[in-house]
PDB file of C-alpha atoms in Angstrom:
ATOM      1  CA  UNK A   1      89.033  98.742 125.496  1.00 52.00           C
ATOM      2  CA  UNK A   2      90.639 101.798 123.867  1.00 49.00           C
ATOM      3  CA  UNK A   3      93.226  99.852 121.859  1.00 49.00           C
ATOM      4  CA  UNK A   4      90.103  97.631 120.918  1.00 49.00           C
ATOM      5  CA  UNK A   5      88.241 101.193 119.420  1.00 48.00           C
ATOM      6  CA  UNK A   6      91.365 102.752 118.119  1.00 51.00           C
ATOM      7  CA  UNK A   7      91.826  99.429 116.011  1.00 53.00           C
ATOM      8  CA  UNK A   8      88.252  99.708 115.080  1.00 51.00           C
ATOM      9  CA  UNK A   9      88.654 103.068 113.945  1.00 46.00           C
ATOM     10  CA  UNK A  10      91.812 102.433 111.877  1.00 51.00           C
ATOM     11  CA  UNK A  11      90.167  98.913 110.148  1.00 57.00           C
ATOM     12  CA  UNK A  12      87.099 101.475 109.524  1.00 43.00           C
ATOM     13  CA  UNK A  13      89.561 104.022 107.786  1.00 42.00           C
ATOM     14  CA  UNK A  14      91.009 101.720 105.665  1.00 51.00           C
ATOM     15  CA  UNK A  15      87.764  99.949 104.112  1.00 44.00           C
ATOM     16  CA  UNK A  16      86.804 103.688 103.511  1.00 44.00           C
ATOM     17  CA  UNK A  17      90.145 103.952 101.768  1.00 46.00           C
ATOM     18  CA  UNK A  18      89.933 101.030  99.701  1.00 46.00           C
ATOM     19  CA  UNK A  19      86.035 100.924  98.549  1.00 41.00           C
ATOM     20  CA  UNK A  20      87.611 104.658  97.312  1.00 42.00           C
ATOM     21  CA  UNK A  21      90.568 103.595  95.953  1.00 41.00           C
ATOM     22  CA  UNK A  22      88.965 100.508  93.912  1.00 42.00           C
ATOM     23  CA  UNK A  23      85.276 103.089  93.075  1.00 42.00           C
ATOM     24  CA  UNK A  24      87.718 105.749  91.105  1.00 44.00           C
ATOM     25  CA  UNK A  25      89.968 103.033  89.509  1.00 46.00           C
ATOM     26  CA  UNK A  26      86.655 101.323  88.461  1.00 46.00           C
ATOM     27  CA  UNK A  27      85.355 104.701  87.156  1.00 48.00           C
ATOM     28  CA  UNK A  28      88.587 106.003  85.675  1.00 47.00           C
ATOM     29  CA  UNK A  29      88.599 102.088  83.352  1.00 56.00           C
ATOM     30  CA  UNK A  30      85.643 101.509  82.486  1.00 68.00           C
ATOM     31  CA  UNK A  31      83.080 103.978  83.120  1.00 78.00           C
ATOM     32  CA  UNK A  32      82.496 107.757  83.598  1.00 85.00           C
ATOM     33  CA  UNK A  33      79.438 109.157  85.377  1.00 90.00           C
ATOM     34  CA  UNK A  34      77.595 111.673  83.517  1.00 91.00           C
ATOM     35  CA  UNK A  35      74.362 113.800  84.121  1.00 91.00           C
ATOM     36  CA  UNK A  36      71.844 115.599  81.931  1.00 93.00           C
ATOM     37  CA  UNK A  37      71.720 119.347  81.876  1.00 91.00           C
ATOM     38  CA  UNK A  38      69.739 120.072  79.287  1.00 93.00           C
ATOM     39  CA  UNK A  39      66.528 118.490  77.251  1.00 94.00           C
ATOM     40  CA  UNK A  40      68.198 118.324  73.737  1.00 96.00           C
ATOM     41  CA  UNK A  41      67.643 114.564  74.515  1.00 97.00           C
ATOM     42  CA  UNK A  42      64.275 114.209  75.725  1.00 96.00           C
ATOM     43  CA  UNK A  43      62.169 112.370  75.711  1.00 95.00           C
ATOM     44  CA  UNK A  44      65.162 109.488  75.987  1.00 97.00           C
ATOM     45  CA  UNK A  45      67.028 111.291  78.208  1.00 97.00           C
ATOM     46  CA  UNK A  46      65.518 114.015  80.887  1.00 96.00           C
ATOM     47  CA  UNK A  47      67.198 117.216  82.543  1.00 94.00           C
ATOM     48  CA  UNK A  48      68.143 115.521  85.423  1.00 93.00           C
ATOM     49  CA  UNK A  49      69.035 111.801  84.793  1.00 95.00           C
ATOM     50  CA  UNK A  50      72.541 109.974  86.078  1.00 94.00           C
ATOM     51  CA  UNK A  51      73.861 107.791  84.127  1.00 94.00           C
ATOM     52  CA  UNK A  52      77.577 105.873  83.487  1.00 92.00           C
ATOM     53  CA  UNK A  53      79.280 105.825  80.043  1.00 93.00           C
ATOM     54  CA  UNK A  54      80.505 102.516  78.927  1.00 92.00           C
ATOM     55  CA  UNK A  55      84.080 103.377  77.974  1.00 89.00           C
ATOM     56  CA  UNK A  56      85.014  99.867  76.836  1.00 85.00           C
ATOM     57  CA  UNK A  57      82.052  99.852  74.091  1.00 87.00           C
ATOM     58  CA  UNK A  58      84.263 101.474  71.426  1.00 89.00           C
ATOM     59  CA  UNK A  59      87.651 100.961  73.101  1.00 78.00           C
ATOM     60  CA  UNK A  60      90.093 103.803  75.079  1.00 71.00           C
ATOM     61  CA  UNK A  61      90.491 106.668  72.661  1.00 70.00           C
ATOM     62  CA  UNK A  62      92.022 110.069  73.201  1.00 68.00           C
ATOM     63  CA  UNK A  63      89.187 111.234  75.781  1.00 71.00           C
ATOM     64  CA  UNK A  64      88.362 107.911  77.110  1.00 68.00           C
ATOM     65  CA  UNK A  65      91.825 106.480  78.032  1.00 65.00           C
ATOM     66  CA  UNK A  66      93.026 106.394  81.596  1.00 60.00           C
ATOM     67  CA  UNK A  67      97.077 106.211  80.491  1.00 57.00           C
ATOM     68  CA  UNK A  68      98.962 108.484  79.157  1.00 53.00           C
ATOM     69  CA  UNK A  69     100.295 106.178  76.567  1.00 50.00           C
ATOM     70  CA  UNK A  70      97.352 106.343  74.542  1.00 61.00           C
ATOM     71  CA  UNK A  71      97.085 107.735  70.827  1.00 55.00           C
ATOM     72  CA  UNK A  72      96.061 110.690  70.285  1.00 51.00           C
ATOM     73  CA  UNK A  73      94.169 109.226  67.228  1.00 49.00           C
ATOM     74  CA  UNK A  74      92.707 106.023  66.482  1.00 53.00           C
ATOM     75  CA  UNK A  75      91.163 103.576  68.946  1.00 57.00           C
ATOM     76  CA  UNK A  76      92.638 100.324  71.585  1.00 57.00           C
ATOM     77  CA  UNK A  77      89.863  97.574  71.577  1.00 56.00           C
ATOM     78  CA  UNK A  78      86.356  97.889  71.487  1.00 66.00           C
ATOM     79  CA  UNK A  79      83.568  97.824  68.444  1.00 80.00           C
ATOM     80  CA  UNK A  80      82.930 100.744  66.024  1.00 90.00           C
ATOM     81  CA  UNK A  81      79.463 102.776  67.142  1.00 95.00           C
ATOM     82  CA  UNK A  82      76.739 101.149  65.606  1.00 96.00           C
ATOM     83  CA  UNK A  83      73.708 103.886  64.171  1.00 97.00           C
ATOM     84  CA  UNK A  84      71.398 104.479  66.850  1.00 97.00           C
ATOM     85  CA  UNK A  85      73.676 104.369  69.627  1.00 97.00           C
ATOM     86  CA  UNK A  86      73.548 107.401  72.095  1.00 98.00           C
ATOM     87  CA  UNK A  87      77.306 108.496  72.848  1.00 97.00           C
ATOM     88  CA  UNK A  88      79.120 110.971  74.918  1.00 96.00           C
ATOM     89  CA  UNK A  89      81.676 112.791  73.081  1.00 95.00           C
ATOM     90  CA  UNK A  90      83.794 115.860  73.610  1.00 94.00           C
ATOM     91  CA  UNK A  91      83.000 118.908  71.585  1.00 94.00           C
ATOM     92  CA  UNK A  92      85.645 119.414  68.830  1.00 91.00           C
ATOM     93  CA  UNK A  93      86.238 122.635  69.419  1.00 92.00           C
ATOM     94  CA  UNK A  94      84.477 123.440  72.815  1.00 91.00           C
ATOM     95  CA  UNK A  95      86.091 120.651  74.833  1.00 88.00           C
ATOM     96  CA  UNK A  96      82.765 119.766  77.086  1.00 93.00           C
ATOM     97  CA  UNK A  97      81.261 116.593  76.646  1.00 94.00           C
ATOM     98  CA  UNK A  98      77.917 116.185  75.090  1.00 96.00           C
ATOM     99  CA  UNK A  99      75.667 113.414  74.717  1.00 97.00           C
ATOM    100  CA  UNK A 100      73.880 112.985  70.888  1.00 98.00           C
ATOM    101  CA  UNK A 101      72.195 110.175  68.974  1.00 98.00           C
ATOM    102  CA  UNK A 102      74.934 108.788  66.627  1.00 98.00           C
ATOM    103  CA  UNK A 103      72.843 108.779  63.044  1.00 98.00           C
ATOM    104  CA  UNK A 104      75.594 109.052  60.330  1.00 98.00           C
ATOM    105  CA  UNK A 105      78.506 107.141  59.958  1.00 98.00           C
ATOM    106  CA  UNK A 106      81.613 108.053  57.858  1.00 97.00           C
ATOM    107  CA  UNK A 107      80.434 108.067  53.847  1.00 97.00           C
ATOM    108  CA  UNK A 108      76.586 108.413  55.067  1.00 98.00           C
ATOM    109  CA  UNK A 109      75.012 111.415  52.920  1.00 98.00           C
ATOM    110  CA  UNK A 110      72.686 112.936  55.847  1.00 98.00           C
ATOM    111  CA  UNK A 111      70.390 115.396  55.636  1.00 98.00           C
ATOM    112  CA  UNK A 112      66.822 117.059  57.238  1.00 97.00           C
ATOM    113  CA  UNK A 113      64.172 117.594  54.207  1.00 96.00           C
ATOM    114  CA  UNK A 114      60.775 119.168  56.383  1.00 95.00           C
ATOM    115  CA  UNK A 115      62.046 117.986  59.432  1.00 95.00           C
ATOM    116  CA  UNK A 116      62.284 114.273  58.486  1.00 97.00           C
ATOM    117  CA  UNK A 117      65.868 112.524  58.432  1.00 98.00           C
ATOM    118  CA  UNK A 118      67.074 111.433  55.669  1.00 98.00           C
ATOM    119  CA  UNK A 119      69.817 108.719  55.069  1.00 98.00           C
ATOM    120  CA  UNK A 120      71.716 108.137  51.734  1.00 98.00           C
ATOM    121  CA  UNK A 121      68.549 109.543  49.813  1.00 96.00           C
ATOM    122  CA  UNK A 122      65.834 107.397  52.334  1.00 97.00           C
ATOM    123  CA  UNK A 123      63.772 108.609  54.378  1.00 98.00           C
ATOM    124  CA  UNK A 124      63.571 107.135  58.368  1.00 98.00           C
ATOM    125  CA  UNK A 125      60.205 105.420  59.294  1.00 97.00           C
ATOM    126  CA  UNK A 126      58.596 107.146  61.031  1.00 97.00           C
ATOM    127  CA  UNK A 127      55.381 106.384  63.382  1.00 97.00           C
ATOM    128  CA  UNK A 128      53.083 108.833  65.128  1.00 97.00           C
ATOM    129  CA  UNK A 129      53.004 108.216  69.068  1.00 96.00           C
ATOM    130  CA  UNK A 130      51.067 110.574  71.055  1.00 95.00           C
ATOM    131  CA  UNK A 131      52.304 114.176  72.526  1.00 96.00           C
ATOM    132  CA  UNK A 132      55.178 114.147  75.259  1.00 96.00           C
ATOM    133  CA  UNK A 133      53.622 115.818  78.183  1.00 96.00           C
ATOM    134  CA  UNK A 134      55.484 118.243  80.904  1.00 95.00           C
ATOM    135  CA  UNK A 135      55.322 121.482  82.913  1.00 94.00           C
ATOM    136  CA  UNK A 136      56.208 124.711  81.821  1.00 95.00           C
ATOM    137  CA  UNK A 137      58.418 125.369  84.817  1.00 93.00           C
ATOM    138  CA  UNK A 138      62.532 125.913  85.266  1.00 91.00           C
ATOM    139  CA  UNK A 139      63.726 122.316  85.262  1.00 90.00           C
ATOM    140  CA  UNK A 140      66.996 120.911  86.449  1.00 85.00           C
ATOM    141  CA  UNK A 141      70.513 122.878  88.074  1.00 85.00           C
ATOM    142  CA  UNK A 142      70.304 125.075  85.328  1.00 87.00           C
ATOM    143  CA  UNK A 143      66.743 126.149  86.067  1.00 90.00           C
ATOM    144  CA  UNK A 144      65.896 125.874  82.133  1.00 90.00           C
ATOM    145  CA  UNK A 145      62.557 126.706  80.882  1.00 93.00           C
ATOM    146  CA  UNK A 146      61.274 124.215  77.889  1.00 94.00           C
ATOM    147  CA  UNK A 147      59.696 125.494  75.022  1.00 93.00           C
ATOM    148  CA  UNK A 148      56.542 123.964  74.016  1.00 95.00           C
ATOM    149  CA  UNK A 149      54.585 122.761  70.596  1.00 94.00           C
ATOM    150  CA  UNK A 150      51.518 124.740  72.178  1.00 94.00           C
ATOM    151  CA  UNK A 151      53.123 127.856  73.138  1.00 92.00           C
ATOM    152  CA  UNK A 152      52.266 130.582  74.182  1.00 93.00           C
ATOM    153  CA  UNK A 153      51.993 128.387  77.952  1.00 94.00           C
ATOM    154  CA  UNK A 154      52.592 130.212  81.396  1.00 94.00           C
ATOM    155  CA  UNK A 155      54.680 128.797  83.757  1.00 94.00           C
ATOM    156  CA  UNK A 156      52.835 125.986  85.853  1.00 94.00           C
ATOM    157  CA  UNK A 157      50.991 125.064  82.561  1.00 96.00           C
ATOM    158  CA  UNK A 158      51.091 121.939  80.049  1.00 97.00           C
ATOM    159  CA  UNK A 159      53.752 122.062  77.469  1.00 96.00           C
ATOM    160  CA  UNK A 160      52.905 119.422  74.367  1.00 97.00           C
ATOM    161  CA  UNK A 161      55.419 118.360  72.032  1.00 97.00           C
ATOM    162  CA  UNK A 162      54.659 116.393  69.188  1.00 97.00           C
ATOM    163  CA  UNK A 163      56.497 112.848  69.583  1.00 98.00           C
ATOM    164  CA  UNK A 164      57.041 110.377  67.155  1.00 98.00           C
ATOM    165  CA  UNK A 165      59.027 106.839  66.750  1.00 98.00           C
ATOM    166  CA  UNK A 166      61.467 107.376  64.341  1.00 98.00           C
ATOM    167  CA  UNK A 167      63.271 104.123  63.057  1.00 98.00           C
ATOM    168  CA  UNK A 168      66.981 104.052  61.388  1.00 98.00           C
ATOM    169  CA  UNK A 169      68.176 101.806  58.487  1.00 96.00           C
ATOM    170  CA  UNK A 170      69.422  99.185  60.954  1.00 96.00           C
ATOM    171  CA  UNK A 171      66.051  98.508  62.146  1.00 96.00           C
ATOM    172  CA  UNK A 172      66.619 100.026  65.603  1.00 97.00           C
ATOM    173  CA  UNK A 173      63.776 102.347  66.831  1.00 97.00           C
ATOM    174  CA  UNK A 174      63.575 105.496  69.433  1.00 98.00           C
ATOM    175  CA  UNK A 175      61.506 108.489  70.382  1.00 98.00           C
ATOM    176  CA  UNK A 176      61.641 111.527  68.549  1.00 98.00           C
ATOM    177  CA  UNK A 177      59.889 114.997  70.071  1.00 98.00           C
ATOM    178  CA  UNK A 178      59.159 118.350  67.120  1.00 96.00           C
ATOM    179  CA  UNK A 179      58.038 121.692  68.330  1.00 95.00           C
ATOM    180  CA  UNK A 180      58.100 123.556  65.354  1.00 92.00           C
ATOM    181  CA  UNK A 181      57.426 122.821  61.628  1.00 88.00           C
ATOM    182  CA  UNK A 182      59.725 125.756  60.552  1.00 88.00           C
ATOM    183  CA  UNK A 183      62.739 125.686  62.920  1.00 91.00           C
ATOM    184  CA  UNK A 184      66.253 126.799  61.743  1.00 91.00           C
ATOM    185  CA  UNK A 185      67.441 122.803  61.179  1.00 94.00           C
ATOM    186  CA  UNK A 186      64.312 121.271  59.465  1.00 95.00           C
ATOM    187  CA  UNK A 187      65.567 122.083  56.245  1.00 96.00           C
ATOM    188  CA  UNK A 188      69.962 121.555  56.212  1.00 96.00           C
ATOM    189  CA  UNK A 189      71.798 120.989  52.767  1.00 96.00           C
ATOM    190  CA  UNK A 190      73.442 117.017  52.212  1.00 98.00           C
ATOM    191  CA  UNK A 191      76.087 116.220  54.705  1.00 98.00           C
ATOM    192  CA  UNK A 192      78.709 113.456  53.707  1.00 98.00           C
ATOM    193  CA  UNK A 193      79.920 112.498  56.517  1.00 98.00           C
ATOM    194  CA  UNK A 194      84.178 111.813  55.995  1.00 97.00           C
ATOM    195  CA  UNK A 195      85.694 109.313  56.786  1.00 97.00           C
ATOM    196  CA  UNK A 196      86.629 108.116  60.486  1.00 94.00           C
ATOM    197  CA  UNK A 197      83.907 110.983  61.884  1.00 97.00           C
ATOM    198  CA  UNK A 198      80.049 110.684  62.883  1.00 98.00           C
ATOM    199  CA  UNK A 199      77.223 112.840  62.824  1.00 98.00           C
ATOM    200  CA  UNK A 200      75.066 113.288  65.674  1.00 98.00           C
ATOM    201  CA  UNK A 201      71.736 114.560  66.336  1.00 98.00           C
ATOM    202  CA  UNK A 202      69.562 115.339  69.205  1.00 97.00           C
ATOM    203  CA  UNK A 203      66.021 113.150  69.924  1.00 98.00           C
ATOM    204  CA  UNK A 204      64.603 116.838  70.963  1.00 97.00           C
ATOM    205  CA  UNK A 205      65.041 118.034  67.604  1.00 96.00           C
ATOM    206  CA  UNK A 206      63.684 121.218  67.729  1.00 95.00           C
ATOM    207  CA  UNK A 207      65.785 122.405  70.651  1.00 94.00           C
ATOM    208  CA  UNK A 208      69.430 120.717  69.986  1.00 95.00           C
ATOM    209  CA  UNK A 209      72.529 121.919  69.234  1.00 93.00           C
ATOM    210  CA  UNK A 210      74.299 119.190  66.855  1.00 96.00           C
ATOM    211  CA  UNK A 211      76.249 117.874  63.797  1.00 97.00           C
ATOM    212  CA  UNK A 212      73.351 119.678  61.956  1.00 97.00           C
ATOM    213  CA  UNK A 213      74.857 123.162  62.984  1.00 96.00           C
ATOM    214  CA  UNK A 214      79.142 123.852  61.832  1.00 94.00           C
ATOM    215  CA  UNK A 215      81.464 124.439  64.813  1.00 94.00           C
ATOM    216  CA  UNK A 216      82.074 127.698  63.131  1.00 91.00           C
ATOM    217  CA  UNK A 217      79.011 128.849  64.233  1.00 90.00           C
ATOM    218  CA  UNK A 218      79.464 126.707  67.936  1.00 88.00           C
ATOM    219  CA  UNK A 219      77.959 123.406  67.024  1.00 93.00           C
ATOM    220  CA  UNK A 220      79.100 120.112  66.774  1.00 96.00           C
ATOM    221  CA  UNK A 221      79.577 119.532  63.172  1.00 96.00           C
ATOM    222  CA  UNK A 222      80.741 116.067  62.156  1.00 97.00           C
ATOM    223  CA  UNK A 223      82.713 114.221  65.421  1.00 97.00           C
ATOM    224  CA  UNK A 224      86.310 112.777  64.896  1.00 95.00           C
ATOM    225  CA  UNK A 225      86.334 108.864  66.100  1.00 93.00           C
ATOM    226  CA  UNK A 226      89.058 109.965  68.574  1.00 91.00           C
ATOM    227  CA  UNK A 227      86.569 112.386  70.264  1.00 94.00           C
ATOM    228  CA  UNK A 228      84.303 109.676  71.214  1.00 94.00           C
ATOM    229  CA  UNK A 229      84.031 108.614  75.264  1.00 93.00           C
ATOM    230  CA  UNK A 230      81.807 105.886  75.419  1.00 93.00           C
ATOM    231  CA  UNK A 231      78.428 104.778  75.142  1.00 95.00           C
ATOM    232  CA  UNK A 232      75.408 105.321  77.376  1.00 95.00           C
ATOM    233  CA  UNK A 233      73.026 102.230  77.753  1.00 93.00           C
ATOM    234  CA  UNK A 234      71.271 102.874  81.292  1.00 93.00           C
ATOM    235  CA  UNK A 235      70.034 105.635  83.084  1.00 95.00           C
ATOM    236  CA  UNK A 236      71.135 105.064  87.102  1.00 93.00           C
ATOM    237  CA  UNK A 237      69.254 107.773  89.272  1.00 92.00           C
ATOM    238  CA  UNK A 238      66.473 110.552  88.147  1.00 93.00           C
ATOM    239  CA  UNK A 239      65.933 113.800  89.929  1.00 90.00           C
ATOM    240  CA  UNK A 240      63.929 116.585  88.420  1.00 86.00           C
ATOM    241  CA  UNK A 241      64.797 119.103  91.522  1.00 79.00           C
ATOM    242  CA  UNK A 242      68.022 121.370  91.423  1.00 78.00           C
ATOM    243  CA  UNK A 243      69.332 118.859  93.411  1.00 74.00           C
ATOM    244  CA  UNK A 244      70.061 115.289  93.720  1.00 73.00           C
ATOM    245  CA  UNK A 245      69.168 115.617  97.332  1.00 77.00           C
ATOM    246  CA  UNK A 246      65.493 116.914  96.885  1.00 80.00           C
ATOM    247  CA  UNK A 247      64.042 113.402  97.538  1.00 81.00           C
ATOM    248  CA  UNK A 248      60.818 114.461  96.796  1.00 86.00           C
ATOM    249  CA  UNK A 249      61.975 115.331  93.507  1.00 87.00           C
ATOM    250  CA  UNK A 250      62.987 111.988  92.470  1.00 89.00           C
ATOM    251  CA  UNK A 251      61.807 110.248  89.875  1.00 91.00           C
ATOM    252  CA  UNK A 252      61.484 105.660  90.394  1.00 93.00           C
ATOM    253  CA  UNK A 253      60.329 105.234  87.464  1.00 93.00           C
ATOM    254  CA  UNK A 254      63.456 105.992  85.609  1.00 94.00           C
ATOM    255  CA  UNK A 255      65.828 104.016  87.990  1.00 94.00           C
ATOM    256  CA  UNK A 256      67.938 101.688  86.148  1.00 93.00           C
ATOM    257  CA  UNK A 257      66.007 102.571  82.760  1.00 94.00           C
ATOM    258  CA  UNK A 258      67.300 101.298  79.594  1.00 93.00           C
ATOM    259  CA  UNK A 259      68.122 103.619  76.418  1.00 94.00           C
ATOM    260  CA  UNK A 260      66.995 102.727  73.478  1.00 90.00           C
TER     261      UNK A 260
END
């Protein structure tokens, strides 16, 4: 009987082992887990939301390949982002990954006129949809407080945000949130976006640090292709608590969500 335990033990150990062994060779191929700390991405993505980043969507680059052989520029495989397509990238100059809505690719002239994107001299569609709707409270790990359309709002109160569906020159559409008519970034000079780099912007536009802002002052400025990790199409698991583990916390209804 004990030689029949210890060999249950030991067969136990090593399906442990291998689920491990084949979970991070899964993760370090083909995708990377990645969760939302802040609500520069909302109302697409909340404070709080798991997702995985496709690595194989645009191919192993310099912060997406698993070997060491990789270059340090240029791409192995894959498709070239496509407008519209939300991507985690690492900071150019930071060297944290962030997660931004890939608007401009390389030649686009982009720029913000009154808080309306603008693309090669066009204006994006635009469609009014209602106010996004939350509580003024600390959300998420970082225990970050939003700011709100209708401010001044105590804490435990409604915060509005204006939210719109904004639609690109490929014909793909998403939700857009503004909080202010007169923030910092609704007015920006013409970006031309070089050649083999992207620029990004958050869906929370109001409250996002991005390709709108220079990395001389700590944004993001225009991305380099080989900076790109992958793309995110799914959202996994939802928790607005400080912790994946306060059940009550969770949110269902984004299980398994698409991105759009």
């Amino acid at each position: 009987m004990a030689k029949k335990t210890e060999g249950g033990v030991v067969e136990t150990v090593k399906t442990i082992f291998w689920a491990l062994l084949i979970a991070g060779v899964f993760r370090t191929l083909f995708f990377q887990p990645f969760w939302i700390p802040s609500g520069s991405m909302k109302d697409t993505l909340l404070i709080g939301d798991f997702l995985f980043v496709n690595k194989m969507a645009y191919g192993y680059s310099r912060y997406s390949c698993p070997f060491a052989a990789c270059p340090i520029s240029g791409r192995i495989l894959g498709h070239d982002p496509e407008r519209g397509d939300v991507v985690v990238f690492r900071h150019p100059t930071k060297g944290v990954d962030f997660i931004k809505r890939l608007v401009g690719l390389p030649g686009d002239k982009i720029q913000v006129v009154n808080g309306v994107l603008t693309i090669n001299d066009q204006p994006v569609g635009l469609k009014a949809a209602g106010d996004f709707s939350e509580i003024k409270e600390p959300q998420g790990p970082q225990q970050l407080t939003p700011r709100c359309a209708n401010d001044p709002v105590g804490l435990g109160g409604t915060c509005l945000k204006t939210r719109q569906i904004e639609t690109l020159p490929n014909g793909r559409s998403h939700d857009i949130l503004n909080i202010s008519d007169n923030w910092v970034a609704d007015n920006t000079p013409v970006f031309t976006v070089p050649e083999g780099e992207y620029f990004f912007m958050g869906d929370n536009r109001d409250n996002s640090e991005d390709s709108r802002f220079s990395q001389s002052v700590g944004g993001v400025g225009f991305v380099p292709k080989e900076y790109l990790v992958g793309r995110a199409d799914r959202v996994i698991f939802s928790s607005a608590g400080r912790s994946l583990f306060f059940f009550w916390t969770w949110r269902p209804d984004r299980f398994f969500k698409a991105i759009e």
